[in-house]
Amino acid sequence: MGLNHILTCCQNSSKELTQNIIVLIQESHASSSDENIERGNWSRKSDYLLSLIGYAVGLGNVWRFPYLAYKNGGGAFLIPYTIMLALAGLPLFFMECSMGQFTSSGPVLVWRAVPILQGVGITMVLVTTFVSIYYNIIIAYSLYYMFASFQTILPWSDCFAWADEKCSKTTRGFCNISIANNTAAYNLTWVNERNLTCIENSIVMEDVDLPSKQYWEKVTLRLSGGLDETGEVVWYLALCLLLAWIIVGAALFKGIKSSGKVVYFTAVFPYIVLIILLVRGATLEGAFNGIDYYIGTKSNITKLMEAEVWKDAATQIFFSLSTAWGGLIALSSYNKFHNNCYSDAIVVCVTNCLTSIFAGFAIFSILGHMAFVTDKPVPEVVDSGFGLAFIAYPEALAKLPISPLWSFLFFFMLLTLGLDSQFAMIETIITSIQDAFPQMMKKMRIPITLGCCVILFFLGLVCVTQSGIYWVNLIDYFCGGWAILFSAVLELVGINWIYGGNRFIKDIEMMIGKKHWTFWIWWRGCWFVISPLLLTAILLWSLITFESPTYGSVVYPTWGTAVGWCMISFCLIWIPIVAVIKIIRARGNVLQTCKAAENWGPALSQHRGERYKHMPDNKEVHAEELATVSKLTGYDNHTYF
């Protein structure tokens, strides 16, 4: 009896020890204010909103939208841009935020709603992974230029030792001049200094490069002749890339609890810099002429008759809001259940669009001054993408007084804009891993986050070789394009036509409260018909007009294009693969795979109500930790739950 008594006491002590360890493990991963103890929630509503704004407002708002507005009719472009926001951007944005918040799941597990389409979530995560590799390369470029700005004279302000004979701060050429009945060819610089007039149609311009262009190609990139000329790793870009990943890892090592604090600076600082640049730019000569081209009297309303303008507007609003990447679902999955995701979607979408418009004023005021100083028309100094960020704008900043200060502010702004989006992309990857292995992530969150950063750093090293920019452009061309459109169309069809749009609306009302039926008229129209048709049209247009990728005048080799197709195929192939697996498991019953899984619904039982009371109790157990405890105590933890 004495031995049995001792064994009973030991077993009871083991049970208590197990119970205490479980409680400690759970509490260590969530704050006292968290509604979802297992998963965790945003510490504050502002953490979420700033993270969402930082994710949506990225580099494209600064280096792509202003150029598109100028190219497509100036102020007139705002008409199709606003219409496309209402028809395609906002409906999809609201839908994704609602999906993540309702189930507290990332972009893969959220497809328990339509199991046959779970491969769409995998595609989103894979595309995000590819894009995060090259996106941090752009952040590395920004870091390099930011450090290069710590000099009295900006290194790209003139043709220094690295330049060749084509480098020139001004245009060069010849024209015929008639002097004393004698006609001869003279240098344009000599002609302009003497206020002479060239004979009509006699001007011959030399092919010259701006110092900023040659600095970008010869010094920053050490650019090779093409994708097949890899060259060596550019060591200073590799170090900048390493620093970029260290920043990302440090911001995300505690997940949303740490990144939610960092965004208070990274999401707000770009607006401060844009205001400073706009105020400074507006005081410069020629600034108004630049703004006039951007959104003033040079606006061309007749451009609205061109289909290309509407396609550009829809594409820009779609990619600018970062819909169908999985990030919106991932970030929203950490919301509390009754958060007003509707108002969040409105606030973030409007902020994103206003930021794009505002950034254009800051950009074009400086470019207008550059055109004035160089005596060129504004269209000749306007560019987009890498050309704007690392050639045209640096060239313009170099002409300002105290140019290193303005250069530092600009590239620091690009850095913070890029980091916000990068934080969300990596969090999307980590959230998907957490959904797949919740027990492991409770213990291994930091090592797994750092491991992802290390792996992606090494994968990105090819992008900091001498052929690196060609790889960056290739990944962007294939992975950042129509694959996302394809995912978006399937997402809209899956949720609204298979799962059921009306059922989804009832899910949303469980979170934000009952709404009058008239409230949903617009959303039903967009979700069921308008948005899918619109995005399908853009997708088909993109495929029909597909051309092999190029970088400047450099044409990619056939094998390079094949690599691009392989990347996008690897992302998309999981859609049919997962669908086939689901059908096989359902023994050929396709209809069964289109029905929501039994464990689809709110994560917490107190939010399920009558509609989801059938859901099984998914008390997540930290399997690895409990297994260790069981081995030590001999106690079967399964009976405990």
CSV table of C-alpha atoms in Angstrom, one decimal, residues 273-508:
chain,number,residue,atom,x,y,z
A,273,VAL,CA,10.1,63.2,-46.3
A,274,LEU,CA,7.5,63.6,-49.1
A,275,ILE,CA,6.3,66.8,-47.4
A,276,ILE,CA,9.8,68.1,-47.1
A,277,LEU,CA,10.7,67.3,-50.7
A,278,LEU,CA,7.4,68.9,-51.9
A,279,VAL,CA,8.0,72.1,-49.9
A,280,ARG,CA,11.6,72.3,-51.2
A,281,GLY,CA,10.7,71.4,-54.7
A,282,ALA,CA,7.9,74.0,-54.9
A,283,THR,CA,10.4,76.7,-54.2
A,284,LEU,CA,12.6,75.8,-57.2
A,285,GLU,CA,12.5,77.4,-60.6
A,286,GLY,CA,10.7,75.2,-63.1
A,287,ALA,CA,8.8,73.3,-60.4
A,288,PHE,CA,5.4,74.5,-61.6
A,289,ASN,CA,6.2,73.4,-65.2
A,290,GLY,CA,6.9,69.8,-63.9
A,291,ILE,CA,3.7,69.7,-61.9
A,292,ASP,CA,1.8,71.1,-64.9
A,293,TYR,CA,2.9,68.1,-66.9
A,294,TYR,CA,2.0,65.8,-64.0
A,295,ILE,CA,-1.6,66.9,-63.2
A,296,GLY,CA,-2.1,70.4,-64.5
A,297,THR,CA,-3.1,72.1,-67.7
A,298,LYS,CA,-1.1,69.6,-69.8
A,299,SER,CA,-3.8,67.0,-68.9
A,300,ASN,CA,-5.3,65.3,-71.9
A,301,ILE,CA,-8.9,64.2,-71.4
A,302,THR,CA,-9.0,62.5,-74.8
A,303,LYS,CA,-6.6,59.9,-73.4
A,304,LEU,CA,-9.7,58.3,-71.7
A,305,MET,CA,-10.8,57.0,-75.1
A,306,GLU,CA,-7.7,54.7,-75.2
A,307,ALA,CA,-8.2,51.2,-73.7
A,308,GLU,CA,-4.5,51.2,-72.6
A,309,VAL,CA,-5.2,54.0,-70.1
A,310,TRP,CA,-7.9,52.0,-68.4
A,311,LYS,CA,-5.8,48.9,-68.3
A,312,ASP,CA,-2.9,50.8,-66.7
A,313,ALA,CA,-5.3,52.3,-64.1
A,314,ALA,CA,-6.7,48.9,-63.2
A,315,THR,CA,-3.3,47.2,-63.1
A,316,GLN,CA,-1.8,50.0,-61.0
A,317,ILE,CA,-4.6,50.0,-58.4
A,318,PHE,CA,-4.6,46.2,-58.2
A,319,PHE,CA,-0.8,45.9,-57.6
A,320,SER,CA,-0.6,49.0,-55.5
A,321,LEU,CA,-3.0,47.7,-52.9
A,322,SER,CA,-1.1,44.4,-52.7
A,323,THR,CA,-4.2,42.3,-53.1
A,324,ALA,CA,-4.0,38.5,-53.9
A,325,TRP,CA,-0.4,38.3,-52.5
A,326,GLY,CA,-1.6,36.7,-49.2
A,327,GLY,CA,-0.2,39.5,-47.1
A,328,LEU,CA,-3.6,41.1,-46.4
A,329,ILE,CA,-5.0,37.8,-45.2
A,330,ALA,CA,-2.0,37.1,-43.0
A,331,LEU,CA,-2.0,40.5,-41.4
A,332,SER,CA,-5.7,40.5,-40.8
A,333,SER,CA,-5.6,37.0,-39.3
A,334,TYR,CA,-4.1,38.6,-36.1
A,335,ASN,CA,-7.1,40.9,-35.6
A,336,LYS,CA,-9.6,40.5,-32.9
A,337,PHE,CA,-12.8,38.9,-34.2
A,338,HIS,CA,-15.1,41.9,-33.9
A,339,ASN,CA,-12.6,44.4,-35.4
A,340,ASN,CA,-14.3,46.7,-38.0
A,341,CYS,CA,-12.5,45.4,-41.1
A,342,TYR,CA,-14.8,47.4,-43.3
A,343,SER,CA,-13.7,50.8,-42.1
A,344,ASP,CA,-10.0,49.5,-42.1
A,345,ALA,CA,-10.3,48.7,-45.8
A,346,ILE,CA,-11.8,52.1,-46.6
A,347,VAL,CA,-9.1,54.0,-44.6
A,348,VAL,CA,-6.1,52.0,-46.1
A,349,CYS,CA,-7.3,52.1,-49.7
A,350,VAL,CA,-8.0,55.9,-49.6
A,351,THR,CA,-4.7,56.5,-47.9
A,352,ASN,CA,-2.9,54.5,-50.5
A,353,CYS,CA,-4.4,56.4,-53.4
A,354,LEU,CA,-3.9,59.8,-51.9
A,355,THR,CA,-0.3,58.9,-51.1
A,356,SER,CA,0.3,58.0,-54.8
A,357,ILE,CA,-1.2,61.4,-55.9
A,358,PHE,CA,0.7,63.3,-53.3
A,359,ALA,CA,4.0,61.6,-54.1
A,360,GLY,CA,3.6,62.7,-57.7
A,361,PHE,CA,3.7,66.4,-56.7
A,362,ALA,CA,7.0,65.8,-54.8
A,363,ILE,CA,8.6,63.9,-57.7
A,364,PHE,CA,7.5,66.2,-60.6
A,365,SER,CA,8.4,69.5,-58.8
A,366,ILE,CA,12.0,68.3,-58.6
A,367,LEU,CA,12.0,66.9,-62.1
A,368,GLY,CA,10.5,70.2,-63.4
A,369,HIS,CA,13.5,72.0,-61.8
A,370,MET,CA,15.9,69.6,-63.4
A,371,ALA,CA,14.3,70.2,-66.8
A,372,PHE,CA,14.7,74.0,-66.2
A,373,VAL,CA,18.4,73.7,-65.2
A,374,THR,CA,19.3,71.4,-68.1
A,375,ASP,CA,17.2,73.4,-70.6
A,376,LYS,CA,15.2,70.3,-71.6
A,377,PRO,CA,11.5,69.6,-72.0
A,378,VAL,CA,10.0,67.9,-69.0
A,379,PRO,CA,9.2,64.7,-70.9
A,380,GLU,CA,12.9,64.2,-71.6
A,381,VAL,CA,13.8,64.0,-67.9
A,382,VAL,CA,10.8,61.8,-66.8
A,383,ASP,CA,11.3,58.1,-66.1
A,384,SER,CA,9.8,55.4,-64.0
A,385,GLY,CA,11.0,52.4,-61.9
A,386,PHE,CA,14.7,52.0,-61.5
A,387,GLY,CA,15.3,54.8,-64.0
A,388,LEU,CA,13.4,57.3,-61.8
A,389,ALA,CA,14.7,56.1,-58.4
A,390,PHE,CA,18.4,55.6,-59.2
A,391,ILE,CA,19.0,57.8,-62.3
A,392,ALA,CA,16.6,60.6,-63.0
A,393,TYR,CA,15.8,61.7,-59.4
A,394,PRO,CA,19.4,61.4,-58.1
A,395,GLU,CA,20.5,63.5,-61.0
A,396,ALA,CA,17.9,66.1,-60.1
A,397,LEU,CA,18.9,66.0,-56.4
A,398,ALA,CA,22.5,66.5,-57.3
A,399,LYS,CA,21.7,69.9,-58.7
A,400,LEU,CA,20.2,71.2,-55.5
A,401,PRO,CA,22.0,73.2,-52.8
A,402,ILE,CA,23.0,70.9,-49.9
A,403,SER,CA,22.4,68.0,-52.3
A,404,PRO,CA,23.8,65.3,-49.9
A,405,LEU,CA,21.0,66.1,-47.4
A,406,TRP,CA,18.2,65.8,-50.0
A,407,SER,CA,19.8,62.6,-51.4
A,408,PHE,CA,20.0,61.0,-47.9
A,409,LEU,CA,16.4,61.9,-47.1
A,410,PHE,CA,15.1,60.5,-50.5
A,411,PHE,CA,16.9,57.2,-50.2
A,412,PHE,CA,16.1,56.8,-46.5
A,413,MET,CA,12.4,57.3,-47.6
A,414,LEU,CA,12.8,54.5,-50.2
A,415,LEU,CA,14.3,52.3,-47.6
A,416,THR,CA,11.4,52.7,-45.2
A,417,LEU,CA,8.9,52.3,-48.0
A,418,GLY,CA,10.5,49.1,-49.0
A,419,LEU,CA,10.9,47.7,-45.4
A,420,ASP,CA,7.2,48.0,-44.6
A,421,SER,CA,6.2,45.9,-47.6
A,422,GLN,CA,9.1,43.5,-46.9
A,423,PHE,CA,8.0,43.0,-43.3
A,424,ALA,CA,4.5,42.0,-44.5
A,425,MET,CA,5.8,39.6,-47.1
A,426,ILE,CA,8.0,37.8,-44.7
A,427,GLU,CA,5.2,37.7,-42.1
A,428,THR,CA,3.0,36.1,-44.7
A,429,ILE,CA,5.6,33.3,-45.1
A,430,ILE,CA,6.0,32.9,-41.4
A,431,THR,CA,2.2,32.9,-40.8
A,432,SER,CA,1.8,30.1,-43.4
A,433,ILE,CA,4.5,28.0,-41.6
A,434,GLN,CA,2.8,28.8,-38.3
A,435,ASP,CA,-0.6,27.6,-39.6
A,436,ALA,CA,1.0,24.4,-40.9
A,437,PHE,CA,3.1,23.6,-37.8
A,438,PRO,CA,1.5,25.5,-34.9
A,439,GLN,CA,3.1,23.5,-32.1
A,440,MET,CA,6.5,23.8,-33.5
A,441,MET,CA,6.2,27.5,-34.1
A,442,LYS,CA,5.3,28.2,-30.4
A,443,LYS,CA,8.8,27.1,-29.5
A,444,MET,CA,10.8,27.8,-32.6
A,445,ARG,CA,9.3,31.2,-33.8
A,446,ILE,CA,12.6,33.1,-33.6
A,447,PRO,CA,14.9,30.4,-35.1
A,448,ILE,CA,12.4,29.8,-38.0
A,449,THR,CA,12.1,33.5,-38.7
A,450,LEU,CA,15.9,34.0,-38.7
A,451,GLY,CA,16.3,30.8,-40.8
A,452,CYS,CA,13.9,32.2,-43.4
A,453,CYS,CA,15.9,35.4,-43.6
A,454,VAL,CA,19.2,33.5,-43.9
A,455,ILE,CA,17.9,31.2,-46.7
A,456,LEU,CA,16.3,34.1,-48.7
A,457,PHE,CA,19.6,36.1,-48.3
A,458,PHE,CA,21.6,33.3,-49.9
A,459,LEU,CA,19.0,32.9,-52.6
A,460,GLY,CA,19.3,36.6,-53.3
A,461,LEU,CA,23.0,36.6,-53.8
A,462,VAL,CA,22.6,35.9,-57.5
A,463,CYS,CA,20.8,39.3,-57.7
A,464,VAL,CA,23.9,41.2,-56.4
A,465,THR,CA,26.3,39.7,-59.0
A,466,GLN,CA,27.2,41.8,-62.1
A,467,SER,CA,24.2,40.3,-63.9
A,468,GLY,CA,22.0,40.8,-60.8
A,469,ILE,CA,19.7,43.5,-62.2
A,470,TYR,CA,18.7,41.2,-65.0
A,471,TRP,CA,17.6,38.6,-62.4
A,472,VAL,CA,15.7,41.2,-60.5
A,473,ASN,CA,13.9,42.3,-63.6
A,474,LEU,CA,13.2,38.7,-64.6
A,475,ILE,CA,11.6,37.7,-61.3
A,476,ASP,CA,9.5,40.9,-61.3
A,477,TYR,CA,8.5,40.4,-64.9
A,478,PHE,CA,7.2,36.8,-64.3
A,479,CYS,CA,6.3,36.4,-60.6
A,480,GLY,CA,5.1,39.9,-59.9
A,481,GLY,CA,2.7,40.0,-62.9
A,482,TRP,CA,-0.2,37.9,-64.2
A,483,ALA,CA,0.2,35.1,-61.8
A,484,ILE,CA,-1.2,37.3,-59.1
A,485,LEU,CA,-4.1,38.2,-61.4
A,486,PHE,CA,-4.8,34.5,-61.9
A,487,SER,CA,-4.9,34.0,-58.1
A,488,ALA,CA,-7.2,37.0,-57.7
A,489,VAL,CA,-9.7,35.7,-60.2
A,490,LEU,CA,-9.8,32.2,-58.6
A,491,GLU,CA,-10.1,33.9,-55.2
A,492,LEU,CA,-13.2,35.9,-56.3
A,493,VAL,CA,-14.8,32.9,-58.0
A,494,GLY,CA,-14.0,30.5,-55.2
A,495,ILE,CA,-15.4,32.6,-52.4
A,496,ASN,CA,-18.4,34.1,-54.1
A,497,TRP,CA,-19.5,31.4,-56.5
A,498,ILE,CA,-18.4,28.2,-54.8
A,499,TYR,CA,-18.4,29.0,-51.1
A,500,GLY,CA,-21.2,31.4,-51.6
A,501,GLY,CA,-21.1,35.2,-51.6
A,502,ASN,CA,-24.3,35.5,-49.5
A,503,ARG,CA,-22.9,33.1,-46.9
A,504,PHE,CA,-19.7,35.1,-46.8
A,505,ILE,CA,-21.6,38.3,-46.2
A,506,LYS,CA,-23.3,36.6,-43.2
A,507,ASP,CA,-19.8,35.7,-42.0
A,508,ILE,CA,-18.7,39.3,-42.2
